[in-house]
């Protein structure tokens, strides 16, 4: 079974990397970009850059239309009720920081914020710091052996003091869909706000935020085959109305005098300063590109690759998988071999994988590990990428053991 | 500037290495030669932060010359530490301050190990060494 990706040739970086002897298996960190996105970036700059929402002139008008076009696309992509529910940020991290500051005034000392043990730093640190600022209690939902948030414990821990639940849809280390339906229902029953971190989840399948029933959902363009420097924050209309402004400047202001100002509501009121215009336009191109793919074919290809990855790891002695990943990636350790040594020798052989704590240090502590190697897949990966990876892994282990 | 004897040996063997595999084997061999640190020396104070593996560095000045010892739990890092120490151990303080260590790793064919990525620990070791020496 050769597992050829029919979309590989849409991504010029893949052939460039291959020519350099590099096998890219780090898409969970950032994904390569299709030609359509590169064309959109070049097209915007080459035809005349202009700022958005500020000018009457033609280039300004064109940029603003393209920029707002992406907002409409993102709203469709997520099945939001309106483009006004889509805010552009610098990425998932900024989106969650926006929420942690924008919602701060809603919380009183002793209130509880609930996250889970698998959160990467972006969905941990903003809440942790908010808890410290306002004397809130940060409650951490534990995991079960498979790498799922433990629902039995969640039922005990999500209670009347819970004001907000913020959880990842898909872990960047454990590769499992989390039981959002149940968790969000538990939080809603307590009247708590709900935040879903879709940084990884958004990449694998389309998600309907209204069906999900969350208040906020966020993802980063760069993992979704789009440019970096831009993220999307969806907020349900009523939830957005509760946000207080947090960054000031530029066109987010409605009227300003030296001593006072008032501000636009969402979305513009939360997009202070000049946004990443080209990147937002590029994200529109990425959504277009992805929207035109056969979703079932992409999911099928990724699932077949993932099976091959898991089978290959299972066939090797001493490989310990973290959790039971069901898609997209696998994190592992090899008995009596140091991650750093293995990473070093994989790098020497042109295998681009992640090694370390994957921005989830507390999770690694919970698992009792200093780190792990993570192989993550994109829709452009082939069976041959995995064969090269396993060849390099065998060679590295032969040297190290 | 004359090379310390161990450094000369490192240069000869590493420049003769025929590829990544042989370099990796050499690094592991050199790593085994590191003088062990005591448990007390593997303290937090001697930890070098910024390494994916654990690294400890101990330095002392004797008669105007710097003497370093180092340890790590990762084998290839141990090797990199060994070739680093081979170059710097016993140097007068003034010479250590002006030494171009990037150039040293370059000569050994190990330049990539000094990448600016924060996951790479060797830069942190160099920084700590410079801090100790000033």
Coordinates of C-alpha atoms in Angstrom, one line a residue:
Chain A
X1 CA 0.0 0.0 0.0
X2 CA 1.8 3.1 -1.2
X3 CA -0.6 5.8 0.4
X4 CA 0.1 8.5 -2.1
X5 CA -1.3 11.9 -1.2
X6 CA -3.2 13.3 -4.2
X7 CA -2.8 16.8 -2.7
X8 CA 1.0 16.7 -2.2
X9 CA 1.7 18.5 -5.5
X10 CA -0.5 21.4 -4.4
X11 CA 2.2 22.2 -1.8
X12 CA 5.5 23.5 -3.4
X13 CA 7.2 23.2 0.0
X14 CA 7.0 19.5 0.0
X15 CA 9.1 19.1 -3.2
X16 CA 11.5 21.8 -2.0
X17 CA 11.9 19.9 1.4
X18 CA 12.3 16.6 -0.3
X19 CA 15.0 18.0 -2.6
X20 CA 16.8 19.0 0.5
X21 CA 16.5 15.5 2.0
X22 CA 13.9 16.6 4.5
X23 CA 10.9 14.6 5.6
X24 CA 8.4 16.9 7.2
X25 CA 6.4 15.2 9.9
X26 CA 5.8 18.3 12.2
X27 CA 2.5 19.6 10.9
X28 CA 0.9 19.9 14.3
X29 CA 3.5 22.6 15.0
X30 CA 2.8 24.4 11.7
X31 CA 1.6 23.2 8.3
X32 CA 3.0 23.8 4.9
X33 CA 1.0 26.1 2.6
X34 CA -0.7 25.3 -0.7
X35 CA 0.1 27.2 -3.9
X36 CA -3.3 28.9 -3.6
X37 CA -2.3 30.6 -0.4
X38 CA 1.1 31.6 -1.8
X39 CA -0.7 33.1 -4.8
X40 CA -3.1 35.1 -2.5
X41 CA -0.2 36.5 -0.5
X42 CA 1.7 37.5 -3.6
X43 CA -1.4 38.8 -5.3
X44 CA -2.3 41.1 -2.4
X45 CA 1.2 42.6 -2.2
X46 CA 1.9 42.7 -5.9
X47 CA -1.4 44.5 -6.7
X48 CA -1.1 47.2 -4.0
X49 CA -1.2 46.8 -0.3
X50 CA -3.4 49.1 1.7
X51 CA -4.8 49.4 5.2
X52 CA -8.3 48.1 6.0
X53 CA -11.3 50.0 7.3
X54 CA -9.6 53.4 7.1
X55 CA -9.6 54.7 3.6
X56 CA -11.9 55.5 0.7
X57 CA -9.3 54.9 -2.0
X58 CA -9.4 52.0 -4.4
X59 CA -6.6 49.9 -2.9
X60 CA -8.0 50.4 0.6
X61 CA -11.4 49.4 -0.6
X62 CA -10.0 46.3 -2.3
X63 CA -8.0 45.2 0.8
X64 CA -11.0 45.8 3.1
X65 CA -13.3 43.8 0.9
X66 CA -10.8 40.9 0.7
X67 CA -10.2 41.1 4.5
X68 CA -13.9 41.1 5.3
X69 CA -14.4 38.3 2.7
X70 CA -12.3 36.0 4.9
X71 CA -14.4 36.9 7.9
X72 CA -17.5 35.8 6.0
X73 CA -15.7 32.6 4.8
X74 CA -14.6 31.8 8.4
X75 CA -18.2 32.3 9.6
X76 CA -19.4 29.9 7.0
X77 CA -16.6 27.5 7.8
X78 CA -17.6 27.3 11.4
X79 CA -21.3 27.7 10.8
X80 CA -21.4 30.9 12.9
X81 CA -24.6 32.8 13.0
X82 CA -23.0 35.9 11.5
X83 CA -19.6 37.2 10.3
X84 CA -19.8 39.6 13.3
X85 CA -19.1 36.6 15.5
X86 CA -15.6 36.2 13.9
X87 CA -12.7 38.1 15.4
X88 CA -9.2 38.0 14.0
X89 CA -6.3 37.7 16.4
X90 CA -2.7 36.9 16.0
X91 CA -3.4 33.2 16.8
X92 CA -4.9 30.9 19.2
X93 CA -2.7 32.1 22.0
X94 CA -3.8 35.7 21.5
X95 CA -7.4 34.7 21.3
X96 CA -7.3 33.0 24.6
X97 CA -5.4 35.9 26.2
X98 CA -8.1 38.2 24.8
X99 CA -10.8 36.1 26.5
X100 CA -8.8 35.9 29.8
X101 CA -8.6 39.7 29.9
X102 CA -11.9 40.5 28.3
X103 CA -13.9 38.3 30.7
X104 CA -11.9 39.2 33.8
X105 CA -14.5 41.6 35.2
X106 CA -17.1 38.8 35.3
X107 CA -15.2 36.8 38.0
X108 CA -15.1 37.2 41.7
X109 CA -12.6 35.8 44.2
X110 CA -13.4 32.1 44.9
X111 CA -15.0 31.5 41.5
X112 CA -13.7 28.5 39.6
X113 CA -12.1 28.2 36.1
X114 CA -11.9 24.7 34.8
X115 CA -9.3 23.4 32.4
X116 CA -7.9 19.9 31.8
X117 CA -4.6 18.2 32.4
X118 CA -3.8 18.0 28.7
X119 CA -3.9 21.7 27.9
X120 CA -1.0 23.2 26.0
X121 CA 0.4 26.4 27.5
X122 CA -1.8 28.6 25.4
X123 CA -4.9 27.3 27.1
X124 CA -3.3 27.1 30.5
X125 CA -1.2 30.1 31.2
X126 CA -3.8 32.8 30.4
X127 CA -6.3 31.2 32.8
X128 CA -3.7 30.5 35.4
X129 CA -2.6 34.1 35.4
X130 CA -6.2 35.3 35.5
X131 CA -6.8 33.1 38.5
X132 CA -3.8 34.6 40.2
X133 CA -4.9 38.2 39.4
X134 CA -8.5 37.7 40.7
X135 CA -8.0 35.0 43.4
X136 CA -9.9 32.4 41.4
X137 CA -9.5 28.7 41.7
X138 CA -8.0 26.9 38.7
X139 CA -9.5 23.4 38.6
X140 CA -7.7 20.9 36.4
X141 CA -9.7 17.9 35.1
X142 CA -7.6 14.7 35.1
X143 CA -7.2 12.3 32.3
X144 CA -7.9 8.6 31.9
X145 CA -5.4 6.1 30.5
X146 CA -6.4 6.6 27.0
X147 CA -5.7 10.3 27.2
X148 CA -9.3 11.4 27.5
X149 CA -10.6 13.9 30.0
X150 CA -12.1 11.8 32.7
X151 CA -15.9 12.4 32.7
X152 CA -16.5 10.8 36.0
X153 CA -14.1 13.2 37.7
X154 CA -15.4 16.1 35.5
X155 CA -18.9 15.5 36.9
X156 CA -17.5 15.9 40.4
X157 CA -15.3 18.9 39.6
X158 CA -17.6 21.0 37.5
X159 CA -20.0 22.5 40.0
X160 CA -21.9 25.6 41.1
X161 CA -18.7 27.7 41.5
X162 CA -17.6 26.9 38.0
X163 CA -17.8 30.1 35.9
X164 CA -15.8 29.0 32.9
X165 CA -14.7 25.8 31.2
X166 CA -11.8 26.0 28.7
X167 CA -10.7 22.8 27.0
X168 CA -8.9 21.6 23.9
X169 CA -10.9 19.8 21.3
X170 CA -7.9 17.6 20.3
X171 CA -4.7 17.3 22.3
X172 CA -1.4 18.2 20.5
X173 CA 0.3 15.4 22.4
X174 CA -2.2 12.6 22.8
X175 CA -4.1 13.0 19.6
X176 CA -7.6 12.2 20.8
X177 CA -10.9 14.0 20.4
X178 CA -12.1 15.1 23.8
X179 CA -15.6 14.4 25.0
X180 CA -16.8 18.0 24.4
X181 CA -20.5 17.2 24.1
X182 CA -20.6 15.9 27.7
X183 CA -18.2 18.5 29.1
X184 CA -19.9 21.5 27.5
X185 CA -23.3 20.2 28.8
X186 CA -21.9 19.9 32.3
X187 CA -20.6 23.5 32.2
X188 CA -23.8 24.9 30.6
X189 CA -25.8 23.3 33.4
X190 CA -23.9 25.4 35.8
X191 CA -24.3 28.6 33.8
X192 CA -20.6 28.7 33.0
X193 CA -19.0 30.1 29.9
X194 CA -17.4 27.6 27.6
X195 CA -14.2 28.0 25.5
X196 CA -13.0 25.4 23.0
X197 CA -9.4 25.5 21.9
X198 CA -9.5 24.2 18.4
X199 CA -5.8 24.8 17.6
X200 CA -5.4 21.1 16.6
X201 CA -9.0 20.1 16.2
X202 CA -9.8 22.7 13.5
X203 CA -7.2 21.0 11.3
X204 CA -8.9 17.7 11.2
X205 CA -12.4 18.0 10.0
X206 CA -14.9 20.9 9.9
X207 CA -16.6 21.8 13.1
X208 CA -20.0 23.4 13.6
X209 CA -19.8 25.8 16.5
X210 CA -23.5 26.1 16.9
X211 CA -24.0 22.3 17.0
X212 CA -21.2 22.1 19.4
X213 CA -22.9 24.7 21.6
X214 CA -19.8 26.5 22.9
X215 CA -19.5 30.2 23.7
X216 CA -16.1 30.6 22.2
X217 CA -14.0 28.6 19.7
X218 CA -10.5 29.4 18.5
X219 CA -7.9 28.2 16.0
X220 CA -4.7 29.4 14.3
X221 CA -4.4 29.9 10.5
X222 CA -0.9 28.5 10.3
X223 CA -1.9 25.0 11.4
X224 CA -4.8 25.1 9.0
X225 CA -2.5 25.4 5.9
X226 CA -2.8 29.2 6.1
X227 CA -0.3 32.0 6.8
X228 CA 1.0 32.6 10.3
X229 CA 0.2 35.7 12.4
X230 CA -3.5 35.2 12.3
X231 CA -6.0 33.3 14.3
X232 CA -9.8 33.2 14.5
X233 CA -11.8 33.6 17.6
X234 CA -15.5 32.7 17.2
X235 CA -17.8 34.1 19.9
X236 CA -21.5 33.5 20.2
X237 CA -23.2 36.9 19.9
X238 CA -24.4 37.0 23.5
X239 CA -21.1 35.8 24.8
X240 CA -19.1 38.4 22.7
X241 CA -21.3 41.1 24.2
X242 CA -19.9 40.3 27.7
X243 CA -16.3 40.9 26.6
X244 CA -14.6 44.1 27.8
X245 CA -12.1 45.7 25.4
X246 CA -8.5 44.8 26.1
X247 CA -6.2 46.3 23.6
X248 CA -6.6 49.9 22.5
X249 CA -5.6 51.8 19.4
X250 CA -6.3 52.2 15.7
X251 CA -9.8 51.7 14.3
X252 CA -11.2 49.9 17.4
X253 CA -12.2 53.3 18.7
X254 CA -15.5 54.9 18.0
X255 CA -14.9 58.4 19.3
X256 CA -11.9 59.6 21.2
X257 CA -10.9 62.8 23.0
X258 CA -7.8 63.4 25.1
X259 CA -9.5 62.3 28.3
X260 CA -12.0 59.7 27.2
X261 CA -13.0 57.3 24.4
X262 CA -15.7 54.8 23.5
X263 CA -15.2 51.8 21.4
X264 CA -16.7 49.7 18.7
X265 CA -18.3 46.4 19.6
X266 CA -17.2 43.0 18.2
X267 CA -15.5 42.3 15.9
X268 CA -13.7 45.6 15.1
X269 CA -13.5 46.7 18.7
X270 CA -11.3 43.7 19.4
X271 CA -9.0 44.2 16.5
X272 CA -6.8 47.1 17.7
X273 CA -4.1 48.3 15.4
X274 CA -3.4 47.2 11.8
X275 CA -4.2 43.5 11.5
X276 CA -2.2 40.9 9.6
X277 CA -4.0 41.9 6.4
X278 CA -2.1 39.7 3.9
X279 CA -2.3 36.7 6.3
X280 CA -6.1 37.2 6.7
X281 CA -6.5 37.2 3.0
X282 CA -4.2 34.2 2.7
X283 CA -6.4 32.4 5.3
X284 CA -9.3 33.0 3.0
X285 CA -7.5 31.3 0.2
X286 CA -6.6 28.4 2.6
X287 CA -10.3 28.0 3.5
X288 CA -11.2 28.1 -0.2
X289 CA -8.6 25.5 -1.0
X290 CA -9.7 23.2 1.9
X291 CA -13.4 23.8 1.1
X292 CA -12.9 22.4 -2.4
X293 CA -11.2 19.2 -1.3
X294 CA -13.2 16.0 -0.8
X295 CA -13.4 16.0 3.0
X296 CA -14.0 12.2 3.1
X297 CA -11.0 11.5 1.0
X298 CA -8.8 13.7 3.2
X299 CA -10.0 12.1 6.3
X300 CA -9.6 8.6 4.8
X301 CA -6.0 9.4 3.7
X302 CA -5.1 10.8 7.1
X303 CA -6.6 7.8 8.8
X304 CA -4.7 5.3 6.7
X305 CA -1.5 7.2 7.3
X306 CA -2.2 7.2 11.0
X307 CA -2.8 3.5 11.1
X308 CA 0.5 2.9 9.3
X309 CA 2.2 5.2 11.8
X310 CA 0.8 3.3 14.8
X311 CA 1.5 -0.1 13.3
X312 CA 5.1 0.8 12.6
X313 CA 5.6 2.1 16.1
X314 CA 3.9 -1.0 17.6
X315 CA 6.2 -3.3 15.6
X316 CA 9.3 -1.9 17.3
X317 CA 10.6 -3.0 20.6
X318 CA 10.6 -0.7 23.6
X319 CA 8.4 2.0 21.9
X320 CA 6.0 3.4 24.4
X321 CA 3.1 5.4 23.0
X322 CA 1.6 8.3 25.0
X323 CA -2.1 7.6 25.4
X324 CA -4.0 6.1 22.6
X325 CA -4.0 8.6 19.7
X326 CA -6.8 8.2 17.3
X327 CA -5.7 10.6 14.6
X328 CA -3.2 13.1 13.2
X329 CA -0.2 12.2 15.4
X330 CA 1.6 9.9 17.7
X331 CA 3.9 10.9 20.6
X332 CA 6.2 8.2 21.9
X333 CA 9.3 7.4 24.0
X334 CA 11.7 4.6 23.5
X335 CA 12.7 2.6 26.6
X336 CA 16.3 3.3 27.8
X337 CA 16.8 5.8 25.0
X338 CA 17.0 9.5 25.7
X339 CA 14.6 11.7 23.7
X340 CA 17.3 14.2 23.0
X341 CA 19.6 11.5 21.6
X342 CA 16.9 10.1 19.4
X343 CA 15.8 13.5 18.2
X344 CA 19.5 14.3 17.4
X345 CA 19.9 11.3 15.2
X346 CA 16.5 11.7 13.5
X347 CA 17.5 15.3 12.7
X348 CA 20.8 14.1 11.3
X349 CA 18.8 12.0 8.9
X350 CA 16.5 14.8 7.7
X351 CA 13.5 13.7 9.7
X352 CA 11.6 16.8 10.9
X353 CA 9.7 15.7 14.0
X354 CA 9.2 17.5 17.3
X355 CA 11.0 16.4 20.5
X356 CA 10.5 17.8 23.9
X357 CA 7.5 18.8 26.0
X358 CA 5.4 20.2 23.1
X359 CA 4.4 23.3 25.1
X360 CA 2.6 21.0 27.6
X361 CA 5.0 20.8 30.5
X362 CA 2.4 20.0 33.2
X363 CA 1.0 17.2 31.0
X364 CA 4.5 15.7 30.7
X365 CA 4.9 16.0 34.5
X366 CA 1.6 14.2 35.0
X367 CA 2.7 11.4 32.7
X368 CA 6.0 11.3 34.5
X369 CA 8.0 12.0 31.3
X370 CA 10.7 14.5 30.6
X371 CA 9.4 14.7 27.0
X372 CA 8.6 12.7 24.0
X373 CA 9.1 12.5 20.2
X374 CA 6.0 13.5 18.2
X375 CA 5.3 12.6 14.6
X376 CA 2.4 14.6 13.2
X377 CA 0.7 14.3 9.8
X378 CA -0.7 16.7 7.3
X379 CA -2.9 15.9 4.3
X380 CA 0.2 16.1 2.0
X381 CA 2.1 13.3 3.8
X382 CA 2.7 10.1 2.0
X383 CA 3.4 6.5 3.0
X384 CA 7.0 7.1 1.8
X385 CA 7.4 9.8 4.4
X386 CA 6.6 7.3 7.1
X387 CA 8.9 4.7 5.5
X388 CA 11.7 7.2 5.6
X389 CA 10.9 8.0 9.2
X390 CA 10.9 4.3 10.2
X391 CA 14.1 3.7 8.3
X392 CA 15.7 6.6 10.2
X393 CA 14.3 5.5 13.5
X394 CA 15.7 2.0 13.1
X395 CA 19.1 3.3 12.2
X396 CA 19.1 5.7 15.2
X397 CA 18.0 3.0 17.6
X398 CA 20.7 0.7 16.2
X399 CA 23.3 3.3 17.0
X400 CA 21.9 4.1 20.4
X401 CA 21.3 0.6 21.8
Chain B
X1 CA 47.2 30.1 19.3
X2 CA 48.1 26.5 19.9
X3 CA 45.4 23.9 20.4
X4 CA 45.3 21.9 23.6
X5 CA 46.4 18.3 23.0
X6 CA 42.9 16.8 23.4
X7 CA 41.5 19.5 21.1
X8 CA 44.0 18.5 18.4
X9 CA 42.9 14.9 18.8
X10 CA 39.3 15.9 18.5
X11 CA 40.0 17.9 15.4
X12 CA 41.9 15.0 13.8
X13 CA 39.3 12.3 14.5
X14 CA 36.2 14.4 13.7
X15 CA 37.5 15.9 10.5
X16 CA 38.3 12.3 9.4
X17 CA 34.7 11.1 10.1
X18 CA 32.9 10.1 6.9
X19 CA 29.3 11.1 7.7
X20 CA 26.7 11.6 10.3
X21 CA 26.8 8.1 11.5
X22 CA 30.5 8.1 12.2
X23 CA 30.3 11.5 13.8
X24 CA 27.5 10.2 16.1
X25 CA 29.5 7.2 17.1
X26 CA 32.5 9.4 17.8
X27 CA 30.4 11.7 19.9
X28 CA 29.1 8.8 22.0
X29 CA 32.7 7.6 22.5
X30 CA 33.9 11.0 23.5
X31 CA 30.9 11.3 25.8
X32 CA 32.0 8.2 27.7
X33 CA 35.3 9.9 28.6
X34 CA 33.7 12.7 30.6
X35 CA 34.9 12.8 34.1
X36 CA 31.9 12.0 36.3
X37 CA 30.3 14.6 38.5
X38 CA 29.4 13.8 42.1
X39 CA 25.7 13.7 43.1
X40 CA 26.3 17.0 45.0
X41 CA 27.7 18.6 41.9
X42 CA 24.6 17.6 40.0
X43 CA 22.8 20.4 41.8
X44 CA 20.2 22.9 40.7
X45 CA 22.8 25.6 41.0
X46 CA 25.0 23.8 38.4
X47 CA 22.1 23.0 36.1
X48 CA 22.2 24.6 32.7
X49 CA 18.7 25.7 31.7
X50 CA 17.6 25.7 28.1
X51 CA 18.6 22.1 27.4
X52 CA 16.1 19.4 26.5
X53 CA 18.3 17.0 28.4
X54 CA 19.7 17.7 31.8
X55 CA 23.1 19.3 31.8
X56 CA 25.3 20.3 34.7
X57 CA 28.4 22.4 34.4
X58 CA 31.1 23.0 37.0
X59 CA 33.9 25.4 36.5
X60 CA 36.8 26.5 38.6
X61 CA 39.8 28.7 38.2
X62 CA 43.2 27.3 39.2
X63 CA 46.3 29.4 38.8
X64 CA 44.7 31.7 36.2
X65 CA 43.4 28.8 34.1
X66 CA 39.8 27.6 33.8
X67 CA 38.9 24.0 34.4
X68 CA 35.4 22.8 33.5
X69 CA 33.6 19.5 34.1
X70 CA 30.2 18.7 32.8
X71 CA 27.6 16.0 32.7
X72 CA 24.3 15.2 30.9
X73 CA 21.8 12.4 30.9
X74 CA 21.8 12.3 27.1
X75 CA 24.6 10.6 25.3
X76 CA 25.1 12.8 22.3
X77 CA 25.0 15.9 24.5
X78 CA 27.7 14.3 26.6
X79 CA 29.8 13.9 23.4
X80 CA 29.3 17.6 22.5
X81 CA 30.2 18.6 26.0
X82 CA 33.4 16.5 25.8
X83 CA 34.6 18.1 22.6
X84 CA 33.7 21.5 24.0
X85 CA 35.7 20.8 27.2
X86 CA 38.6 19.5 25.1
X87 CA 38.9 22.9 23.5
X88 CA 38.4 25.1 26.6
X89 CA 39.8 23.2 29.6
X90 CA 42.9 24.7 31.0
X91 CA 42.8 27.9 29.0
X92 CA 43.9 31.1 30.6
X93 CA 40.9 33.3 31.4
X94 CA 41.8 35.9 28.8
X95 CA 42.0 33.3 26.0
X96 CA 38.7 31.8 27.0
X97 CA 37.0 35.2 26.8
X98 CA 38.0 35.7 23.2
X99 CA 37.6 32.1 21.9
X100 CA 35.3 31.6 19.0
X101 CA 33.5 28.4 20.0
X102 CA 31.2 28.5 17.0
X103 CA 34.2 28.3 14.8
X104 CA 35.4 25.3 16.9
X105 CA 32.2 23.3 16.3
X106 CA 32.3 24.4 12.7
X107 CA 35.8 22.9 12.3
X108 CA 34.6 19.7 13.8
X109 CA 31.7 19.5 11.4
X110 CA 29.2 20.0 14.3
X111 CA 28.1 23.6 13.5
X112 CA 24.5 22.6 13.3
X113 CA 24.5 21.7 17.0
X114 CA 24.8 25.4 17.7
X115 CA 21.5 26.3 16.1
X116 CA 19.7 29.3 17.7
X117 CA 16.7 27.1 18.4
X118 CA 15.9 27.2 22.1
X119 CA 15.5 23.4 22.1
X120 CA 19.2 23.2 21.5
X121 CA 21.2 23.1 24.7
X122 CA 24.7 23.8 23.6
X123 CA 24.3 27.5 23.3
X124 CA 23.0 27.6 26.9
X125 CA 26.2 25.7 28.0
X126 CA 28.4 28.2 26.2
X127 CA 26.5 31.1 27.8
X128 CA 26.8 29.6 31.3
X129 CA 30.5 29.1 30.7
X130 CA 30.9 32.7 29.7
X131 CA 29.0 33.8 32.8
X132 CA 31.2 31.7 35.0
X133 CA 34.3 33.1 33.4
X134 CA 33.5 36.7 33.8

